[in-house]
Short mmCIF file of N, CA, C and O in Angstrom, two decimals:
data_model
loop_
_atom_site.label_atom_id
_atom_site.label_comp_id
_atom_site.label_asym_id
_atom_site.label_seq_id
_atom_site.Cartn_x
_atom_site.Cartn_y
_atom_site.Cartn_z
N MET A 1319 -8.19 10.53 1.03
CA MET A 1319 -7.76 11.29 -0.11
C MET A 1319 -6.28 11.02 -0.34
O MET A 1319 -5.50 11.08 0.60
N LEU A 1320 -5.93 10.72 -1.57
CA LEU A 1320 -4.56 10.36 -1.93
C LEU A 1320 -4.19 11.06 -3.22
O LEU A 1320 -4.94 11.00 -4.20
N ASN A 1321 -3.04 11.75 -3.23
CA ASN A 1321 -2.62 12.36 -4.49
C ASN A 1321 -1.55 11.50 -5.16
O ASN A 1321 -1.14 10.47 -4.64
N ASP A 1322 -1.11 11.93 -6.33
CA ASP A 1322 -0.17 11.14 -7.12
C ASP A 1322 1.25 11.10 -6.55
O ASP A 1322 2.08 10.36 -7.04
N ARG A 1323 1.51 11.88 -5.54
CA ARG A 1323 2.83 11.88 -4.91
C ARG A 1323 2.86 11.07 -3.62
O ARG A 1323 3.86 11.04 -2.92
N GLY A 1324 1.73 10.44 -3.28
CA GLY A 1324 1.68 9.61 -2.09
C GLY A 1324 1.27 10.34 -0.83
O GLY A 1324 1.34 9.79 0.26
N PHE A 1325 0.81 11.58 -0.98
CA PHE A 1325 0.33 12.33 0.17
C PHE A 1325 -1.09 11.90 0.48
O PHE A 1325 -1.96 11.93 -0.39
N VAL A 1326 -1.33 11.47 1.72
CA VAL A 1326 -2.63 10.97 2.14
C VAL A 1326 -3.19 11.90 3.20
O VAL A 1326 -2.49 12.26 4.16
N PHE A 1327 -4.45 12.28 3.03
CA PHE A 1327 -5.15 13.07 4.03
C PHE A 1327 -6.38 12.30 4.47
O PHE A 1327 -7.18 11.88 3.64
N ASP A 1328 -6.51 12.10 5.76
CA ASP A 1328 -7.68 11.43 6.32
C ASP A 1328 -8.61 12.50 6.88
O ASP A 1328 -8.35 13.05 7.95
N PRO A 1329 -9.69 12.83 6.15
CA PRO A 1329 -10.57 13.91 6.62
C PRO A 1329 -11.28 13.59 7.92
O PRO A 1329 -11.65 14.49 8.66
N ALA A 1330 -11.45 12.31 8.23
CA ALA A 1330 -12.13 11.94 9.47
C ALA A 1330 -11.29 12.29 10.70
O ALA A 1330 -11.82 12.75 11.71
N SER A 1331 -9.99 12.07 10.60
CA SER A 1331 -9.12 12.31 11.75
C SER A 1331 -8.30 13.59 11.62
O SER A 1331 -7.75 14.08 12.61
N GLY A 1332 -8.18 14.10 10.39
CA GLY A 1332 -7.34 15.27 10.15
C GLY A 1332 -5.87 14.93 10.01
O GLY A 1332 -5.04 15.80 9.83
N GLU A 1333 -5.54 13.63 10.08
CA GLU A 1333 -4.14 13.21 9.97
C GLU A 1333 -3.68 13.19 8.52
O GLU A 1333 -4.47 12.97 7.61
N THR A 1334 -2.38 13.38 8.34
CA THR A 1334 -1.77 13.27 7.03
C THR A 1334 -0.66 12.24 7.08
O THR A 1334 -0.04 12.01 8.13
N PHE A 1335 -0.40 11.63 5.95
CA PHE A 1335 0.64 10.60 5.82
C PHE A 1335 1.34 10.79 4.49
O PHE A 1335 0.76 11.32 3.55
N GLN A 1336 2.57 10.32 4.41
CA GLN A 1336 3.32 10.34 3.16
C GLN A 1336 3.76 8.91 2.85
O GLN A 1336 4.52 8.32 3.61
N LEU A 1337 3.24 8.36 1.75
CA LEU A 1337 3.63 7.03 1.33
C LEU A 1337 4.89 7.11 0.49
O LEU A 1337 5.07 8.05 -0.30
N ASN A 1338 5.75 6.11 0.60
CA ASN A 1338 6.89 6.02 -0.31
C ASN A 1338 6.40 5.42 -1.63
O ASN A 1338 5.21 5.08 -1.77
N ALA A 1339 7.29 5.28 -2.59
CA ALA A 1339 6.90 4.80 -3.92
C ALA A 1339 6.27 3.41 -3.86
O ALA A 1339 5.29 3.13 -4.56
N THR A 1340 6.81 2.55 -3.02
CA THR A 1340 6.27 1.20 -2.90
C THR A 1340 4.88 1.22 -2.28
O THR A 1340 3.96 0.56 -2.78
N GLY A 1341 4.71 1.97 -1.22
CA GLY A 1341 3.40 2.08 -0.58
C GLY A 1341 2.36 2.65 -1.52
O GLY A 1341 1.22 2.16 -1.59
N LEU A 1342 2.74 3.68 -2.27
CA LEU A 1342 1.81 4.27 -3.24
C LEU A 1342 1.43 3.26 -4.31
O LEU A 1342 0.25 3.13 -4.67
N ARG A 1343 2.39 2.48 -4.78
CA ARG A 1343 2.10 1.47 -5.81
C ARG A 1343 1.16 0.41 -5.26
O ARG A 1343 0.22 -0.01 -5.95
N ILE A 1344 1.38 -0.02 -4.03
CA ILE A 1344 0.50 -1.02 -3.42
C ILE A 1344 -0.93 -0.49 -3.36
O ILE A 1344 -1.87 -1.18 -3.75
N VAL A 1345 -1.08 0.72 -2.87
CA VAL A 1345 -2.42 1.30 -2.78
C VAL A 1345 -3.08 1.39 -4.14
O VAL A 1345 -4.24 1.02 -4.31
N ARG A 1346 -2.34 1.85 -5.13
CA ARG A 1346 -2.91 1.99 -6.48
C ARG A 1346 -3.30 0.63 -7.06
O ARG A 1346 -4.34 0.50 -7.71
N LEU A 1347 -2.49 -0.37 -6.85
CA LEU A 1347 -2.82 -1.71 -7.34
C LEU A 1347 -4.07 -2.26 -6.67
O LEU A 1347 -4.94 -2.83 -7.32
N LEU A 1348 -4.17 -2.07 -5.36
CA LEU A 1348 -5.36 -2.52 -4.65
C LEU A 1348 -6.60 -1.74 -5.10
O LEU A 1348 -7.67 -2.32 -5.27
N GLN A 1349 -6.43 -0.43 -5.32
CA GLN A 1349 -7.55 0.38 -5.81
C GLN A 1349 -8.01 -0.06 -7.20
O GLN A 1349 -9.18 0.08 -7.53
N SER A 1350 -7.08 -0.61 -7.98
CA SER A 1350 -7.44 -1.03 -9.34
C SER A 1350 -8.24 -2.34 -9.34
O SER A 1350 -8.74 -2.76 -10.38
N GLY A 1351 -8.34 -2.97 -8.17
CA GLY A 1351 -9.14 -4.18 -8.06
C GLY A 1351 -8.34 -5.46 -7.92
O GLY A 1351 -8.93 -6.55 -7.79
N LEU A 1352 -7.02 -5.37 -7.93
CA LEU A 1352 -6.21 -6.58 -7.74
C LEU A 1352 -6.38 -7.08 -6.30
O LEU A 1352 -6.50 -6.28 -5.37
N ASP A 1353 -6.35 -8.39 -6.13
CA ASP A 1353 -6.39 -8.93 -4.78
C ASP A 1353 -4.98 -8.88 -4.18
O ASP A 1353 -4.02 -8.48 -4.85
N HIS A 1354 -4.86 -9.28 -2.93
CA HIS A 1354 -3.56 -9.20 -2.25
C HIS A 1354 -2.49 -10.02 -2.94
O HIS A 1354 -1.35 -9.56 -3.08
N ASP A 1355 -2.81 -11.25 -3.36
CA ASP A 1355 -1.81 -12.11 -4.00
C ASP A 1355 -1.31 -11.50 -5.31
O ASP A 1355 -0.10 -11.50 -5.58
N ALA A 1356 -2.21 -10.99 -6.12
CA ALA A 1356 -1.82 -10.38 -7.40
C ALA A 1356 -1.03 -9.10 -7.17
O ALA A 1356 -0.06 -8.82 -7.90
N THR A 1357 -1.42 -8.33 -6.17
CA THR A 1357 -0.69 -7.10 -5.85
C THR A 1357 0.72 -7.43 -5.40
O THR A 1357 1.69 -6.82 -5.85
N LEU A 1358 0.86 -8.41 -4.53
CA LEU A 1358 2.18 -8.81 -4.06
C LEU A 1358 3.05 -9.29 -5.22
O LEU A 1358 4.21 -8.90 -5.33
N ALA A 1359 2.50 -10.08 -6.10
CA ALA A 1359 3.26 -10.57 -7.27
C ALA A 1359 3.72 -9.40 -8.14
O ALA A 1359 4.86 -9.40 -8.63
N GLN A 1360 2.86 -8.42 -8.32
CA GLN A 1360 3.21 -7.25 -9.13
C GLN A 1360 4.32 -6.44 -8.47
O GLN A 1360 5.25 -6.00 -9.14
N VAL A 1361 4.25 -6.28 -7.17
CA VAL A 1361 5.28 -5.54 -6.44
C VAL A 1361 6.62 -6.27 -6.54
O VAL A 1361 7.67 -5.64 -6.76
N ILE A 1362 6.61 -7.58 -6.41
CA ILE A 1362 7.85 -8.36 -6.53
C ILE A 1362 8.47 -8.15 -7.91
O ILE A 1362 9.67 -7.94 -8.03
N ALA A 1363 7.65 -8.19 -8.94
CA ALA A 1363 8.15 -8.02 -10.31
C ALA A 1363 8.66 -6.60 -10.56
O ALA A 1363 9.72 -6.41 -11.16
N GLU A 1364 7.92 -5.62 -10.11
CA GLU A 1364 8.28 -4.22 -10.40
C GLU A 1364 9.47 -3.73 -9.60
O GLU A 1364 10.26 -2.94 -10.10
N PHE A 1365 9.58 -4.16 -8.36
CA PHE A 1365 10.63 -3.63 -7.48
C PHE A 1365 11.80 -4.58 -7.31
O PHE A 1365 12.73 -4.29 -6.55
N GLU A 1366 11.76 -5.72 -8.00
CA GLU A 1366 12.86 -6.68 -7.98
C GLU A 1366 13.32 -6.99 -6.55
O GLU A 1366 14.49 -6.89 -6.22
N VAL A 1367 12.36 -7.36 -5.73
CA VAL A 1367 12.62 -7.69 -4.34
C VAL A 1367 12.35 -9.19 -4.16
O VAL A 1367 11.53 -9.76 -4.87
N ASP A 1368 13.08 -9.80 -3.22
CA ASP A 1368 12.86 -11.23 -3.01
C ASP A 1368 11.49 -11.45 -2.37
O ASP A 1368 10.95 -10.59 -1.68
N GLU A 1369 10.94 -12.62 -2.58
CA GLU A 1369 9.58 -12.92 -2.16
C GLU A 1369 9.38 -12.83 -0.64
O GLU A 1369 8.38 -12.32 -0.17
N ASN A 1370 10.34 -13.32 0.13
CA ASN A 1370 10.20 -13.29 1.59
C ASN A 1370 10.15 -11.86 2.13
O ASN A 1370 9.31 -11.54 2.98
N THR A 1371 11.05 -11.03 1.64
CA THR A 1371 11.06 -9.62 2.06
C THR A 1371 9.78 -8.93 1.63
O THR A 1371 9.16 -8.21 2.42
N ALA A 1372 9.37 -9.16 0.39
CA ALA A 1372 8.16 -8.53 -0.12
C ALA A 1372 6.94 -8.97 0.68
O ALA A 1372 6.09 -8.14 1.03
N GLN A 1373 6.84 -10.25 0.98
CA GLN A 1373 5.71 -10.77 1.76
C GLN A 1373 5.64 -10.13 3.13
O GLN A 1373 4.58 -9.69 3.57
N ARG A 1374 6.78 -10.06 3.80
CA ARG A 1374 6.84 -9.47 5.14
C ARG A 1374 6.45 -7.99 5.10
O ARG A 1374 5.59 -7.54 5.87
N ASP A 1375 7.06 -7.24 4.18
CA ASP A 1375 6.78 -5.80 4.10
C ASP A 1375 5.34 -5.53 3.65
O ASP A 1375 4.70 -4.62 4.16
N PHE A 1376 4.84 -6.32 2.73
CA PHE A 1376 3.46 -6.17 2.26
C PHE A 1376 2.48 -6.44 3.40
O PHE A 1376 1.54 -5.67 3.63
N SER A 1377 2.71 -7.51 4.13
CA SER A 1377 1.83 -7.84 5.27
C SER A 1377 1.85 -6.73 6.31
O SER A 1377 0.79 -6.35 6.83
N ASP A 1378 3.03 -6.21 6.61
CA ASP A 1378 3.14 -5.11 7.57
C ASP A 1378 2.37 -3.89 7.09
O ASP A 1378 1.65 -3.25 7.86
N PHE A 1379 2.52 -3.57 5.81
CA PHE A 1379 1.84 -2.40 5.23
C PHE A 1379 0.32 -2.56 5.34
O PHE A 1379 -0.38 -1.66 5.79
N VAL A 1380 -0.18 -3.72 4.93
CA VAL A 1380 -1.63 -3.96 4.94
C VAL A 1380 -2.16 -3.96 6.38
O VAL A 1380 -3.23 -3.40 6.65
N GLU A 1381 -1.42 -4.55 7.30
CA GLU A 1381 -1.86 -4.55 8.71
C GLU A 1381 -1.91 -3.15 9.28
O GLU A 1381 -2.86 -2.78 9.97
N ASN A 1382 -0.90 -2.34 8.99
CA ASN A 1382 -0.89 -0.96 9.47
C ASN A 1382 -2.02 -0.15 8.84
O ASN A 1382 -2.67 0.64 9.52
N ALA A 1383 -2.25 -0.36 7.57
CA ALA A 1383 -3.34 0.35 6.89
C ALA A 1383 -4.68 -0.03 7.50
O ALA A 1383 -5.53 0.84 7.74
N ALA A 1384 -4.88 -1.30 7.76
CA ALA A 1384 -6.15 -1.75 8.36
C ALA A 1384 -6.32 -1.19 9.77
O ALA A 1384 -7.41 -0.78 10.15
N ARG A 1385 -5.23 -1.12 10.52
CA ARG A 1385 -5.27 -0.57 11.88
C ARG A 1385 -5.69 0.90 11.86
O ARG A 1385 -6.35 1.39 12.78
N MET A 1386 -5.32 1.60 10.79
CA MET A 1386 -5.69 3.02 10.67
C MET A 1386 -7.07 3.20 10.03
O MET A 1386 -7.51 4.31 9.82
N GLY A 1387 -7.71 2.07 9.71
CA GLY A 1387 -9.06 2.15 9.17
C GLY A 1387 -9.12 2.26 7.65
O GLY A 1387 -10.18 2.51 7.10
N TRP A 1388 -8.00 2.06 6.98
CA TRP A 1388 -7.99 2.11 5.52
C TRP A 1388 -8.47 0.77 4.99
O TRP A 1388 -8.10 -0.29 5.49
N ARG A 1389 -9.26 0.82 3.98
CA ARG A 1389 -9.76 -0.41 3.35
C ARG A 1389 -8.70 -0.94 2.41
O ARG A 1389 -8.23 -0.22 1.53
N THR A 1390 -8.32 -2.20 2.56
CA THR A 1390 -7.29 -2.79 1.71
C THR A 1390 -7.80 -3.98 0.90
O THR A 1390 -7.03 -4.61 0.21
N GLU A 1391 -9.07 -4.27 1.00
CA GLU A 1391 -9.65 -5.35 0.21
C GLU A 1391 -10.37 -4.75 -0.97
O GLU A 1391 -11.02 -3.72 -0.86
N ALA A 1392 -10.27 -5.44 -2.11
CA ALA A 1392 -10.95 -4.96 -3.32
C ALA A 1392 -12.43 -5.25 -3.24
O ALA A 1392 -12.89 -6.07 -2.52
#
């Protein structure tokens, strides 16, 4: 469960998380059906971040999400 402010509740574990604006945007883009490459390109354009930094941070985010059992593939 995810609200518009980036608050995440995992009913299976009872854990809660707070996403920052970038994390929330990544999740929303992935939920909209964009693949990882398109999502990364959109994040680079919207947040005016260099490609290397964006790639590293995006990969870390997706790996952490997968480790917690969140689905990150469209």
